[in-house]
Amino acid sequence: MRRIKVGITHGDINGVGYEVILKTFENPEMLELCTPVVYGSPKIATYHRKAFECATNFVVKDSAKNADEGSLNIVNCFGDDEIKIDFGKSTEEAGKASYIALKRAVEEFRKGYFDVLVTAPINKNNIQNDNFHFAGHTEFIESELGEGQKALMILMSGSLKVALATTHLPISEVAPAITKELITEKINSLNQSLHRDFMIDNPRIAVLSLNPHCGDGGLIGKEEQNVITPTILELFEQGIRCFGPYAADGFFGSGNYTHFDAILAMYHDQGLAPFKVLAMEEGVNFTAGLPVIRTSPAHGTAYDIAGKGEASESSFRDAIYTAIDIARNRATYDEAYAHPLQRQYYEKRDDSDKLKLDQTTEEDSL
């Protein structure tokens, strides 16, 4: 099986990004699974390594194109520049370093120098600049590598997958954003991802309500009556197994989520608060719906423990595993459906007992 080349951005240099990266590849078995390429700085990596006495070795490269198999590679994005590290603090310099590494990774992905992208956490505030005016990684990557396709944020751990209809929106803007077009787009994207990225043949999707108690028949809000329920019914008639809407509190509290392959939440905290309670350490953020496969750990910069050696690499390691699994699943799926076989069946005419021959493809039957 072909070794996957994984591009990794170092994230906020004052957070735990380098710590979880170096701890992950301290295990030599990880280097047998993939070829990791970190976009960052060998000087910064060395500084972090000394801070928590990590023994992980790396080699320095000018590009992922020249990465060594069996080694942790670091592409030096900063030359001989000195970059100040201030553990636990949000600084303009750290934001600039985050952006430079991310931009370089995007450029090299376009050239085909690596297969999947894994991003260490950034600070969404200090990374803002004239070229980065996005709410986070998801929106930036959609803009740079989406090729016109729309991103879908999925938080996942094991069999639990929570997708978001809206992502980094102020609560005051969520209700106006919940439209038939949006819900249709997100359910279609989630259904396709479950098929192609996770190889689930007949997925079941639960859709959460926007308002408490599903709006109580319009007493607490009409989005369920006017938008969400009609859209679910229409898509179900088209063959997508989506159900709901379900009130979020009872849905998670009762364990009903275990009966579905994925859940579509209406807004960020509605989906992520219960997800992180259930699966914080192993959680992975996957950006579905785009040509690029991008994952990240489900935690943030963790400034409070940066540089102390206390960060767990579990979520980052699972992000690596997830990206590799999805890459292989997509290759298998695309190969299977690249040249669908024609099949023949007989259809009875309405006006006689004669049978006529019709032809269709396997794709048409899905």
Coordinates of C-alpha atoms in Angstrom, one line a residue:
M1 CA 0.0 0.0 0.0
R2 CA 1.4 3.4 -1.0
R3 CA 2.8 5.5 1.8
I4 CA 0.7 8.7 2.3
K5 CA 2.7 12.0 2.5
V6 CA 1.1 14.2 5.2
G7 CA 1.6 18.0 5.1
I8 CA 1.4 19.5 8.6
T9 CA 1.2 23.2 9.6
H10 CA 2.8 24.2 12.9
G11 CA -0.1 26.5 14.0
D12 CA 0.5 29.1 16.8
I13 CA 4.1 28.9 17.9
N14 CA 3.2 30.0 21.4
G15 CA 0.7 27.1 21.9
V16 CA 1.0 23.3 22.0
G17 CA 1.3 22.7 18.2
Y18 CA 4.9 21.7 18.2
E19 CA 4.5 19.7 21.4
V20 CA 1.7 17.5 20.0
I21 CA 3.5 17.1 16.6
L22 CA 6.9 16.1 18.2
K23 CA 5.2 13.7 20.7
T24 CA 3.2 12.1 17.9
F25 CA 6.3 11.3 15.9
E26 CA 8.4 10.2 18.9
N27 CA 6.8 6.9 18.2
P28 CA 8.8 5.3 15.2
E29 CA 5.8 3.3 14.1
M30 CA 4.2 6.6 12.9
L31 CA 7.0 7.0 10.5
E32 CA 6.2 3.6 9.0
L33 CA 2.6 4.6 8.5
C34 CA 3.2 7.9 6.6
T35 CA 5.8 10.5 5.5
P36 CA 5.2 13.6 7.7
V37 CA 6.2 17.1 6.5
V38 CA 5.9 20.0 8.9
Y39 CA 5.7 23.5 7.5
G40 CA 7.4 25.6 10.1
S41 CA 10.9 26.3 11.5
P42 CA 13.7 23.9 12.7
K43 CA 14.7 26.6 15.2
I44 CA 11.3 26.8 16.7
A45 CA 10.9 23.1 16.7
T46 CA 14.2 22.8 18.6
Y47 CA 13.2 25.4 21.1
H48 CA 10.0 23.5 21.9
R49 CA 11.7 20.2 22.0
K50 CA 14.1 21.5 24.7
A51 CA 11.3 23.0 26.7
F52 CA 9.7 19.6 27.4
E53 CA 12.7 17.4 26.9
C54 CA 11.5 15.5 23.9
A55 CA 13.8 13.2 22.0
T56 CA 12.1 13.4 18.5
N57 CA 14.6 13.9 15.7
F58 CA 13.9 15.6 12.4
V59 CA 15.5 16.5 9.1
V60 CA 15.3 19.9 7.4
K61 CA 14.1 20.2 3.9
D62 CA 13.5 23.1 1.4
S63 CA 10.2 21.5 0.1
A64 CA 7.9 18.5 0.7
K65 CA 8.9 17.4 -2.8
N66 CA 12.2 16.3 -1.3
A67 CA 10.9 14.7 1.9
D68 CA 12.7 11.7 3.3
E69 CA 10.6 8.6 4.0
G70 CA 11.2 7.2 7.5
S71 CA 11.9 10.7 8.9
L72 CA 10.0 13.6 10.4
N73 CA 10.7 16.4 7.8
I74 CA 10.5 20.1 8.5
V75 CA 10.2 22.6 5.7
N76 CA 11.9 25.8 6.8
C77 CA 9.4 28.5 5.9
F78 CA 11.4 31.3 7.6
G79 CA 15.0 31.0 6.4
D80 CA 17.4 32.4 9.0
D81 CA 14.9 34.8 10.5
E82 CA 14.7 34.9 14.3
I83 CA 11.2 34.4 15.7
K84 CA 10.4 35.1 19.3
I85 CA 8.5 32.5 21.2
D86 CA 6.5 33.5 24.2
F87 CA 4.7 30.5 25.5
G88 CA 1.0 31.0 26.4
K89 CA 0.6 34.5 24.9
S90 CA -1.1 35.7 21.7
T91 CA 1.3 37.9 19.8
E92 CA 1.4 39.4 16.4
E93 CA 4.6 37.6 15.6
A94 CA 3.0 34.2 16.4
G95 CA 0.1 35.0 14.1
K96 CA 2.4 36.0 11.3
A97 CA 4.3 32.7 11.7
S98 CA 1.0 30.7 11.6
Y99 CA 0.0 32.4 8.4
I100 CA 3.4 32.0 6.6
A101 CA 3.5 28.2 7.3
L102 CA -0.2 27.8 6.3
K103 CA 0.3 29.7 3.0
R104 CA 3.4 27.7 2.1
A105 CA 1.5 24.4 2.7
V106 CA -1.3 25.6 0.5
E107 CA 1.1 26.5 -2.3
E108 CA 2.8 23.1 -2.1
F109 CA -0.5 21.2 -2.0
R110 CA -1.5 22.8 -5.2
K111 CA 1.8 21.5 -6.7
G112 CA 0.9 18.0 -5.6
Y113 CA 3.9 17.7 -3.2
F114 CA 1.8 16.0 -0.5
D115 CA -1.4 14.1 -0.2
V116 CA -3.3 15.3 2.9
L117 CA -3.2 18.3 5.2
V118 CA -3.2 18.3 9.0
T119 CA -3.3 21.7 10.7
A120 CA -2.1 22.4 14.3
P121 CA -4.3 24.9 16.2
I122 CA -4.1 28.6 15.3
N123 CA -5.3 31.7 17.2
K124 CA -8.1 33.0 15.0
N125 CA -7.5 36.6 16.2
N126 CA -3.7 37.0 15.8
I127 CA -3.5 35.4 12.4
Q128 CA -5.7 38.1 10.8
N129 CA -3.9 40.2 8.2
D130 CA -4.4 41.7 4.8
N131 CA -4.4 38.2 3.2
F132 CA -6.2 36.3 6.0
H133 CA -9.6 37.7 6.9
F134 CA -11.4 34.4 7.7
A135 CA -13.0 33.1 10.8
G136 CA -10.7 30.1 10.8
H137 CA -8.9 27.3 8.9
T138 CA -12.1 25.9 7.4
E139 CA -13.1 29.1 5.6
F140 CA -9.5 29.9 4.4
I141 CA -9.0 26.4 3.0
E142 CA -12.3 26.5 1.3
S143 CA -11.3 29.8 -0.4
E144 CA -7.8 28.6 -1.3
L145 CA -8.3 25.0 -2.3
G146 CA -12.1 24.5 -2.6
E147 CA -12.3 24.9 -6.4
G148 CA -15.8 26.3 -6.0
Q149 CA -17.0 23.6 -3.6
K150 CA -18.3 24.3 -0.2
A151 CA -16.7 23.1 3.0
L152 CA -18.5 21.1 5.7
M153 CA -17.1 21.0 9.2
I154 CA -17.3 17.5 10.8
L155 CA -16.2 16.8 14.3
M156 CA -15.6 13.1 14.7
S157 CA -14.5 10.4 17.2
G158 CA -15.1 6.7 16.4
S159 CA -18.6 6.3 15.3
L160 CA -19.7 9.8 16.5
K161 CA -19.8 12.4 13.7
V162 CA -21.2 15.9 14.2
A163 CA -21.5 18.2 11.2
L164 CA -22.3 21.9 11.4
A165 CA -24.8 23.7 9.2
T166 CA -23.3 27.0 10.2
T167 CA -19.7 27.3 11.6
H168 CA -18.1 30.5 13.0
L169 CA -21.2 32.7 13.0
P170 CA -22.3 35.0 15.8
I171 CA -25.5 33.6 17.4
S172 CA -27.4 36.7 16.3
E173 CA -26.8 35.7 12.7
V174 CA -27.6 32.0 12.9
A175 CA -31.4 32.0 12.5
P176 CA -31.4 34.1 9.3
A177 CA -28.7 31.8 7.8
I178 CA -30.9 28.6 8.3
T179 CA -32.5 28.4 4.8
K180 CA -33.7 25.5 2.7
E181 CA -30.8 26.0 0.4
L182 CA -28.3 25.8 3.2
I183 CA -29.8 22.7 4.8
T184 CA -30.1 21.0 1.5
E185 CA -26.4 21.7 0.7
K186 CA -25.1 20.5 4.0
I187 CA -27.2 17.3 4.1
N188 CA -26.2 16.4 0.6
S189 CA -22.5 17.1 1.4
L190 CA -22.7 15.1 4.6
N191 CA -24.4 12.2 2.8
Q192 CA -21.7 12.1 0.1
S193 CA -18.9 12.3 2.6
L194 CA -20.3 9.4 4.6
H195 CA -20.4 7.3 1.4
R196 CA -17.0 8.4 -0.1
D197 CA -14.9 9.3 2.9
F198 CA -16.1 6.8 5.4
M199 CA -17.4 4.0 3.1
I200 CA -20.9 3.8 4.7
D201 CA -23.3 2.3 2.2
N202 CA -26.6 3.5 3.5
P203 CA -26.0 6.2 6.1
R204 CA -28.6 7.5 8.6
I205 CA -28.4 11.2 9.3
A206 CA -30.0 12.9 12.3
V207 CA -30.9 16.6 11.9
L208 CA -31.1 18.8 15.0
S209 CA -33.7 21.6 15.5
L210 CA -32.7 25.2 15.8
N211 CA -35.1 26.2 18.6
P212 CA -35.7 24.6 22.0
H213 CA -38.2 21.7 22.0
C214 CA -38.2 21.8 18.1
G215 CA -40.0 25.2 18.4
D216 CA -43.0 23.7 20.3
G217 CA -45.2 23.8 17.2
G218 CA -44.2 27.4 16.4
L219 CA -44.5 28.8 19.9
I220 CA -40.7 29.2 20.3
G221 CA -39.8 29.7 16.7
K222 CA -41.0 28.7 13.2
E223 CA -37.7 27.6 11.5
E224 CA -38.6 23.9 12.2
Q225 CA -42.0 24.2 10.6
N226 CA -41.1 26.5 7.7
V227 CA -37.5 25.3 6.8
I228 CA -36.0 22.4 8.5
T229 CA -38.8 19.8 8.5
P230 CA -39.9 20.4 4.9
T231 CA -36.3 20.1 3.7
I232 CA -35.8 16.9 5.5
L233 CA -38.9 15.4 4.0
E234 CA -38.0 16.5 0.5
L235 CA -34.5 15.0 0.8
F236 CA -35.9 11.8 2.3
E237 CA -38.1 11.4 -0.8
Q238 CA -35.0 11.8 -2.9
G239 CA -33.4 8.8 -1.2
I240 CA -31.3 10.4 1.5
R241 CA -32.0 8.8 4.9
C242 CA -32.2 11.9 7.0
F243 CA -34.5 12.2 10.1
G244 CA -35.7 14.8 12.5
P245 CA -35.6 17.5 13.5
Y246 CA -34.6 16.5 17.0
A247 CA -34.3 18.8 20.1
A248 CA -30.6 18.8 20.9
D249 CA -30.8 18.4 24.6
G250 CA -32.9 15.2 24.7
F251 CA -31.2 13.8 21.6
F252 CA -27.8 13.7 23.3
G253 CA -29.0 13.2 26.8
S254 CA -31.0 10.1 25.9
G255 CA -28.2 8.5 23.9
N256 CA -30.3 8.7 20.7
Y257 CA -27.2 9.9 18.8
T258 CA -25.8 6.3 18.9
H259 CA -28.5 5.2 16.4
F260 CA -27.2 7.5 13.6
D261 CA -24.1 7.6 11.4
A262 CA -23.9 11.4 11.6
I263 CA -25.6 14.4 13.1
L264 CA -26.2 17.8 11.5
A265 CA -26.3 20.6 14.1
M266 CA -27.6 24.0 13.3
Y267 CA -24.8 26.0 14.9
H268 CA -21.3 25.7 16.4
D269 CA -21.9 25.3 20.1
Q270 CA -25.0 23.2 19.7
G271 CA -22.9 20.5 18.1
L272 CA -19.5 21.0 19.6
A273 CA -20.4 21.4 23.3
P274 CA -21.9 17.8 23.5
F275 CA -19.2 16.4 21.2
K276 CA -16.4 17.7 23.3
V277 CA -18.0 16.3 26.5
L278 CA -18.2 12.9 24.8
A279 CA -15.0 12.8 22.9
M280 CA -12.6 15.7 23.7
E281 CA -9.3 13.8 23.9
E282 CA -9.8 11.7 20.7
G283 CA -11.8 14.3 18.7
V284 CA -10.8 15.2 15.2
N285 CA -12.0 18.1 13.1
F286 CA -12.4 17.1 9.4
T287 CA -13.1 19.5 6.6
A288 CA -15.4 17.6 4.3
G289 CA -16.7 18.6 0.9
L290 CA -13.5 19.8 -0.6
P291 CA -10.9 18.3 -3.0
V292 CA -8.2 18.6 -0.3
I293 CA -8.4 16.3 2.8
R294 CA -7.8 18.4 5.8
T295 CA -8.0 17.4 9.5
S296 CA -6.9 18.9 12.8
P297 CA -7.1 18.1 16.5
A298 CA -10.4 19.1 18.1
H299 CA -8.6 21.3 20.7
G300 CA -7.2 24.8 20.5
T301 CA -3.8 26.4 21.2
A302 CA -4.0 25.5 24.9
Y303 CA -2.0 28.5 26.0
D304 CA -2.4 27.6 29.6
I305 CA -0.2 24.5 29.3
A306 CA 2.0 25.5 26.4
G307 CA 5.7 24.7 26.9
K308 CA 5.0 22.6 30.0
G309 CA 5.0 19.2 28.4
E310 CA 1.5 18.5 29.6
A311 CA -0.3 18.4 26.3
S312 CA -1.8 15.1 25.1
E313 CA -1.0 14.2 21.5
S314 CA -4.0 11.8 21.2
S315 CA -6.2 14.1 19.2
F316 CA -3.4 15.2 16.9
R317 CA -2.4 11.6 16.3
D318 CA -6.0 10.7 15.5
A319 CA -6.1 13.5 13.1
I320 CA -3.2 11.9 11.2
Y321 CA -4.9 8.5 11.3
T322 CA -8.2 10.0 10.0
A323 CA -6.6 11.9 7.1
I324 CA -4.8 8.7 6.0
D325 CA -7.9 6.6 6.3
I326 CA -10.0 9.1 4.3
A327 CA -7.4 9.3 1.6
R328 CA -7.4 5.6 1.1
N329 CA -11.2 5.4 1.3
R330 CA -11.5 8.1 -1.4
A331 CA -9.1 6.3 -3.7
T332 CA -11.0 3.0 -3.3
Y333 CA -14.4 4.7 -3.8
D334 CA -13.2 6.7 -6.9
E335 CA -11.7 3.6 -8.4
A336 CA -14.9 1.6 -7.9
Y337 CA -17.0 4.3 -9.6
A338 CA -14.6 5.5 -12.2
H339 CA -16.0 3.2 -14.9
P340 CA -19.3 1.8 -13.8
L341 CA -20.5 -1.3 -15.6
Q342 CA -23.6 -1.1 -17.7
R343 CA -26.4 -3.4 -16.7
Q344 CA -29.6 -4.3 -18.5
Y345 CA -33.1 -4.7 -17.2
Y346 CA -36.5 -5.1 -18.7
E347 CA -39.2 -2.6 -18.2
K348 CA -42.9 -3.3 -19.0
R349 CA -44.6 -0.9 -21.3
D350 CA -47.8 0.8 -20.3
D351 CA -49.6 0.1 -23.6
S352 CA -48.8 -3.5 -24.2
D353 CA -47.4 -6.7 -22.7
K354 CA -44.2 -6.3 -24.8
L355 CA -41.0 -5.8 -23.0
K356 CA -38.4 -3.3 -24.0
L357 CA -34.7 -3.2 -23.3
D358 CA -33.4 -0.3 -21.4
Q359 CA -29.8 0.4 -20.2
T360 CA -28.5 2.3 -17.2
T361 CA -25.3 2.5 -15.3
E362 CA -24.6 1.5 -11.7
E363 CA -24.1 5.2 -11.0
D364 CA -27.7 6.0 -12.1
S365 CA -29.0 3.4 -9.6
L366 CA -27.5 5.1 -6.6

